Short mmCIF file of C-alpha atoms in Angstrom, two decimals:
data_model
loop_
_atom_site.label_atom_id
_atom_site.label_comp_id
_atom_site.label_asym_id
_atom_site.label_seq_id
_atom_site.Cartn_x
_atom_site.Cartn_y
_atom_site.Cartn_z
CA MET A 9 22.81 2.15 23.28
CA TYR A 10 21.20 0.41 25.49
CA VAL A 11 17.78 -1.20 23.98
CA GLY A 12 15.64 -4.11 26.07
CA LEU A 13 13.64 -6.17 24.38
CA LEU A 14 12.28 -8.85 26.48
CA HIS A 15 11.56 -12.26 25.56
CA VAL A 16 8.43 -13.27 24.17
CA LYS A 17 7.05 -16.29 26.46
CA SER A 18 5.20 -19.15 24.20
CA TYR A 19 1.79 -19.98 25.66
CA ILE A 20 1.63 -23.13 23.69
CA GLY A 21 1.12 -25.84 26.80
CA THR A 22 0.60 -23.64 29.34
CA LYS A 23 -2.01 -23.78 32.56
CA CYS A 24 -2.51 -20.12 32.50
CA PRO A 25 -4.01 -17.97 30.08
CA PRO A 26 -2.28 -15.48 28.05
CA VAL A 27 -3.32 -12.66 29.83
CA GLU A 28 -2.47 -13.69 33.15
CA LEU A 29 1.24 -14.47 32.00
CA SER A 30 1.47 -10.72 30.39
CA LEU A 31 0.08 -9.00 34.01
CA GLU A 32 2.15 -10.82 35.77
CA LEU A 33 4.86 -9.75 33.40
CA ILE A 34 3.68 -6.10 33.29
CA ASN A 35 3.26 -6.51 37.08
CA ASN A 36 6.87 -6.99 37.54
CA ASN A 37 7.90 -4.28 36.55
CA PRO A 38 9.94 -2.23 39.07
CA SER A 39 8.59 0.35 41.06
CA GLN A 40 9.82 3.51 39.42
CA ALA A 41 8.07 3.27 34.96
CA LEU A 42 6.67 4.58 33.00
CA VAL A 43 4.32 1.61 31.10
CA LEU A 44 3.29 2.91 27.83
CA TYR A 45 0.35 1.23 25.72
CA THR A 46 0.40 1.34 21.33
CA ASP A 47 -2.08 0.28 19.44
CA GLY A 48 -3.12 1.12 15.66
CA SER A 49 -6.59 0.25 13.74
CA LYS A 50 -7.95 0.24 10.68
CA SER A 51 -11.78 1.02 9.69
CA ASP A 52 -13.55 -0.82 6.91
CA SER A 53 -13.69 2.64 5.35
CA GLY A 54 -9.82 2.24 5.36
CA ARG A 55 -8.80 4.90 7.92
CA THR A 56 -6.47 4.55 9.93
CA GLY A 57 -5.11 5.81 13.77
CA SER A 58 -2.95 5.65 16.19
CA GLY A 59 -2.97 5.37 19.96
CA VAL A 60 -1.20 5.29 23.51
CA TYR A 61 -2.28 4.64 26.60
CA ALA A 62 0.47 5.30 29.22
CA LYS A 63 0.56 4.98 32.96
CA ALA A 64 3.09 6.32 35.14
CA GLU A 65 4.50 5.35 38.82
CA ASP A 66 3.02 8.42 40.67
CA GLY A 67 -0.12 8.08 39.24
CA LEU A 68 -0.27 10.01 35.81
CA VAL A 69 -2.62 8.37 32.98
CA PHE A 70 -1.91 10.45 29.79
CA ARG A 71 -4.64 9.25 26.31
CA CYS A 72 -3.45 10.01 22.98
CA ARG A 73 -5.77 9.46 19.24
CA PHE A 74 -4.63 10.40 16.34
CA ARG A 75 -6.44 10.00 12.81
CA ASN A 76 -3.26 8.91 10.21
CA PRO A 77 -2.94 9.89 6.45
CA ASP A 78 -5.41 8.31 3.55
CA ASN A 79 -4.11 4.10 2.12
CA CYS A 80 -1.51 4.74 5.45
CA SER A 81 -1.15 1.26 6.95
CA VAL A 82 -1.87 -0.67 10.13
CA PHE A 83 2.20 -0.92 10.53
CA ARG A 84 2.66 3.04 10.02
CA SER A 85 0.35 3.40 11.81
CA GLU A 86 1.95 0.66 15.05
CA LEU A 87 4.97 2.98 14.07
CA LEU A 88 3.92 6.30 14.94
CA ALA A 89 1.89 5.04 18.07
CA ILE A 90 5.05 4.35 19.25
CA ARG A 91 6.67 7.02 17.89
CA GLU A 92 3.89 8.96 20.16
CA ALA A 93 4.29 7.27 23.49
CA LEU A 94 8.75 8.04 22.41
CA ASN A 95 7.08 11.52 23.07
CA PHE A 96 5.49 11.27 25.78
CA ALA A 97 8.42 9.44 27.73
CA LEU A 98 10.89 12.17 26.61
CA HIS A 99 9.22 14.15 29.50
CA PHE A 100 10.43 11.97 32.26
CA GLU A 101 13.47 11.60 34.59
CA ASN A 102 15.31 8.34 35.67
CA SER A 103 12.40 6.24 34.90
CA ASP A 104 12.07 2.47 33.49
CA ILE A 105 10.39 2.63 30.11
CA TYR A 106 7.48 -0.37 29.18
CA VAL A 107 6.56 0.16 25.30
CA LEU A 108 3.95 -2.42 25.97
CA THR A 109 2.33 -3.86 21.89
CA ASP A 110 0.48 -5.83 20.55
CA SER A 111 2.75 -5.64 16.86
CA LYS A 112 5.04 -7.68 16.96
CA SER A 113 5.88 -6.95 13.41
CA SER A 114 6.11 -3.41 14.76
CA ILE A 115 9.55 -5.32 17.83
CA GLN A 116 10.37 -6.99 14.80
CA TYR A 117 11.23 -3.74 12.45
CA LEU A 118 13.54 -2.14 15.29
CA LYS A 119 14.87 -4.89 16.61
CA ASN A 120 16.80 -4.27 13.52
CA TRP A 121 17.32 -0.91 13.71
CA PRO A 122 21.40 -0.29 12.26
CA LYS A 123 18.81 -1.61 8.68
CA ILE A 124 16.16 0.74 8.52
CA ARG A 125 16.56 3.57 6.30
CA GLU A 126 12.86 5.14 6.15
CA LYS A 127 11.70 8.41 8.59
CA THR A 128 9.38 7.14 11.15
CA GLY A 129 11.39 4.02 11.90
CA GLN A 130 13.93 6.34 12.38
CA GLU A 131 12.74 8.47 14.30
CA VAL A 132 11.24 5.89 16.57
CA VAL A 133 15.47 4.96 16.68
CA SER A 134 16.88 8.12 17.52
CA LYS A 135 13.94 8.99 20.18
CA ILE A 136 15.21 5.43 22.04
CA ALA A 137 18.21 6.78 22.03
CA THR A 138 17.77 9.76 23.57
CA LEU A 139 15.61 7.98 26.11
CA SER A 140 18.77 4.69 26.64
CA GLN A 141 20.40 7.96 28.13
CA LYS A 142 18.82 8.35 31.17
CA SER A 143 16.62 5.20 30.92
CA ARG A 144 16.05 1.72 30.15
CA VAL A 145 13.80 1.39 27.26
CA PHE A 146 11.83 -2.38 26.43
CA PHE A 147 9.44 -3.22 24.62
CA GLN A 148 7.55 -6.33 25.12
CA TRP A 149 4.34 -8.06 23.18
CA ILE A 150 1.51 -8.48 24.53
CA PRO A 151 -1.58 -10.33 22.89
CA SER A 152 -4.75 -8.20 22.33
CA HIS A 153 -8.26 -8.26 23.15
CA VAL A 154 -7.78 -10.81 26.36
CA GLY A 155 -8.30 -8.10 28.66
CA VAL A 156 -5.66 -6.61 28.82
CA PHE A 157 -6.63 -2.84 30.43
CA GLY A 158 -3.83 -1.14 28.84
CA ASN A 159 -4.02 -2.29 25.59
CA GLU A 160 -7.94 -2.43 25.85
CA GLU A 161 -7.56 1.06 25.97
CA ALA A 162 -4.78 1.67 23.24
CA ASP A 163 -7.08 -0.33 20.88
CA VAL A 164 -9.94 2.11 22.04
CA LEU A 165 -7.54 5.59 21.40
CA ALA A 166 -6.98 3.85 17.97
CA LYS A 167 -10.10 3.17 16.51
CA GLU A 168 -11.98 6.72 18.00
CA GLY A 169 -8.10 8.05 16.21
CA SER A 170 -9.41 6.66 13.09
CA ALA A 171 -12.76 8.21 13.43
CA LEU A 172 -11.59 12.09 13.53
CA PRO A 173 -12.95 14.43 10.78
CA SER A 174 -9.23 14.45 9.72
CA ALA A 175 -5.35 13.21 10.15
CA SER A 176 -2.82 14.57 11.94
CA SER A 177 -0.35 15.07 8.53
CA SER A 178 -0.14 14.62 5.39
CA GLU A 179 3.16 12.31 5.41
CA LEU A 180 2.88 9.85 2.76
CA PHE A 181 5.81 7.51 2.39
CA THR A 182 6.62 5.11 -0.37
CA PRO A 183 4.20 1.94 0.02
CA GLU A 184 1.39 4.01 1.00
CA ILE A 185 2.41 6.18 -2.62
CA TYR A 186 3.36 3.72 -3.76
CA SER A 187 -1.06 1.99 -2.79
CA ILE A 188 -2.71 5.35 -4.23
CA HIS A 189 -0.86 4.56 -7.94
CA LYS A 190 -2.32 1.41 -7.41
CA ALA A 191 -5.01 1.83 -6.73
CA ILE A 192 -5.47 5.34 -9.27
CA ALA A 193 -4.31 2.29 -12.44
CA ASN A 194 -7.10 -0.45 -11.21
CA SER A 195 -9.29 2.72 -11.36
CA ALA A 196 -8.42 3.53 -15.17
CA TRP A 197 -8.38 0.18 -16.38
CA ARG A 198 -11.47 -0.51 -15.04
CA ASN A 199 -13.61 2.70 -16.31
CA THR A 200 -11.82 2.81 -19.26
CA PRO A 201 -12.42 5.57 -21.75
CA THR A 202 -15.75 6.76 -23.95
CA HIS A 203 -13.65 6.79 -27.07
CA TYR A 204 -15.29 3.75 -29.68
CA TRP A 205 -11.00 2.42 -30.16
CA TYR A 206 -11.67 0.78 -26.84
CA ALA A 207 -14.83 -0.91 -26.95
CA GLY A 208 -13.43 -4.54 -26.72
CA ASN A 209 -14.56 -5.77 -23.86
CA ARG A 210 -10.79 -6.92 -22.33
CA PRO A 211 -7.42 -7.57 -24.23
CA GLY A 212 -6.36 -9.69 -26.60
CA LEU A 213 -10.02 -8.41 -28.39
CA SER A 214 -7.63 -9.70 -32.34
CA LEU A 215 -8.21 -13.10 -30.96
CA GLN A 216 -11.43 -12.94 -30.10
CA SER A 217 -12.31 -12.98 -33.98
CA VAL A 218 -13.14 -15.63 -35.61
CA GLY A 219 -11.32 -16.29 -39.04
CA THR A 220 -8.51 -18.04 -39.98
CA ARG A 221 -4.88 -16.65 -38.38
CA SER A 222 -4.15 -14.15 -41.19
CA ALA A 223 -7.41 -12.67 -40.73
CA GLN A 224 -6.60 -11.74 -36.65
CA THR A 225 -3.22 -10.92 -37.95
CA ALA A 226 -4.90 -8.41 -40.26
CA LEU A 227 -6.55 -7.54 -37.63
CA ALA A 228 -4.55 -7.16 -35.42
CA ARG A 229 -1.94 -5.07 -37.54
CA LEU A 230 -4.63 -2.35 -38.24
CA ARG A 231 -5.11 -1.85 -35.08
CA SER A 232 -1.88 -1.58 -33.79
CA GLY A 233 -1.22 0.99 -36.77
CA HIS A 234 2.07 -1.12 -37.32
CA ILE A 235 1.24 -2.59 -41.46
CA LYS A 236 3.40 -4.01 -43.49
CA SER A 237 3.25 -1.02 -45.85
CA LEU A 238 4.62 1.58 -42.19
CA LYS A 239 8.33 2.51 -43.00
CA PHE A 240 10.24 4.47 -41.35
CA ILE A 241 11.47 7.24 -43.38
CA ASP A 242 14.26 10.27 -41.17
CA LYS A 243 12.25 8.91 -37.90
CA GLU A 244 8.77 9.88 -39.77
CA LYS A 245 6.29 7.04 -40.11
CA THR A 246 5.80 6.77 -44.04
CA PHE A 247 3.58 4.73 -45.77
CA SER A 248 2.93 2.73 -49.29
CA SER A 249 0.95 3.64 -52.43
CA CYS A 250 -2.46 2.37 -52.03
CA PRO A 251 -4.67 0.76 -55.06
CA CYS A 252 -5.69 4.52 -55.52
CA SER A 253 -2.89 6.49 -55.38
CA CYS A 254 -2.64 7.51 -51.98
CA PRO A 255 -0.31 6.70 -48.71
CA ALA A 256 -2.11 4.04 -46.84
CA SER A 257 -2.12 4.06 -44.00
CA PRO A 258 -4.43 2.21 -42.04
CA ALA A 259 -7.20 5.32 -41.42
CA HIS A 260 -6.45 4.96 -44.91
CA ILE A 261 -7.00 1.75 -45.99
CA ILE A 262 -10.40 0.61 -44.00
CA ASP A 263 -11.95 4.93 -45.86
CA CYS A 264 -10.67 3.71 -49.14
CA ILE A 265 -12.70 -0.15 -48.22
CA GLY A 266 -16.32 1.96 -46.53
CA ALA A 267 -15.61 0.80 -43.91
CA SER A 268 -15.70 2.45 -40.66
CA ALA A 269 -13.26 1.67 -37.43
CA ARG A 270 -15.92 1.37 -35.38
CA GLN A 271 -15.50 -2.44 -37.22
CA LEU A 272 -12.48 -2.37 -36.44
CA TRP A 273 -13.23 -2.31 -33.01
CA SER A 274 -16.42 -3.93 -32.77
CA GLY A 275 -17.47 -8.07 -32.70
CA GLU A 276 -17.71 -7.59 -36.89
CA GLY A 277 -14.02 -7.76 -37.67
CA LYS A 278 -14.54 -11.13 -40.27
CA GLY A 279 -16.76 -8.25 -42.40
CA LEU A 280 -13.88 -5.68 -42.66
CA VAL A 281 -11.63 -8.78 -43.65
CA GLU A 282 -13.21 -9.82 -46.72
CA LEU A 283 -13.81 -6.26 -47.37
CA LEU A 284 -9.68 -6.34 -47.29
CA GLU A 285 -10.05 -9.37 -49.51
CA ARG A 286 -12.66 -8.08 -52.12
CA HIS A 287 -10.60 -5.03 -52.95
CA GLY A 288 -7.05 -6.77 -53.22
CA VAL A 289 -5.55 -4.65 -50.07
CA MET A 290 -4.47 -7.61 -47.41
CA ASP A 291 -0.76 -7.31 -49.34
CA LEU A 292 -0.81 -4.06 -48.24
CA VAL A 293 -2.61 -5.55 -44.02
#
């Protein structure tokens, strides 16, 4: 497989602006060439889209825009745009193909094609291999938002794609699935259940209790359910006897001293510890 990766020239210290250098490179392409501009975009609402603008040697213009699945990254949108551009290029015969993108990360990613394992990258590499049997395929980085017409058109198409009502595909990949899982996990933590056991405003409620270290430890054990009287017999939880001859489970101890579970999970921990000491059951906790 032959893939030409055009070297990115440094614009630092040059007299002409980046757009002029880019246009010079593009204008020096062979006359029998298919030039494809690709871009990806992400809106403020999190929607992503891809855009492709192409111009063949016979003047044929191709425009394509599409929305990507929610939680799709901009990098993935860039790759999807390149994949769509190569799909279009498959319809042409004996033309050099130039893929012009403002995404350096996409070019660097594809340059290491033997190490690509995920589906989108493999599809792009497969299309490059197919095209390289009849054409030379070049990838060129160009600066964005400096007046390169094709790049500006692809950028507009990508933004329009992100605004479409539905995604062209529901296909998700590992990074997107991880983002969804992370968002759900964060949301579940911010929106705690309504049960009064979750009344603490942050983890480590026992450490906020006023009192001695032993009092804080007793509260922490009661809240976790792992008190001193807890034993496991045949993998079943059992408890030593309370002074009232009942199994000394955390719920029973709280009820036996005339307290409530709400006191345990509120800022009234000091009063609860005093009740434990008054009834002589601290040794069970």
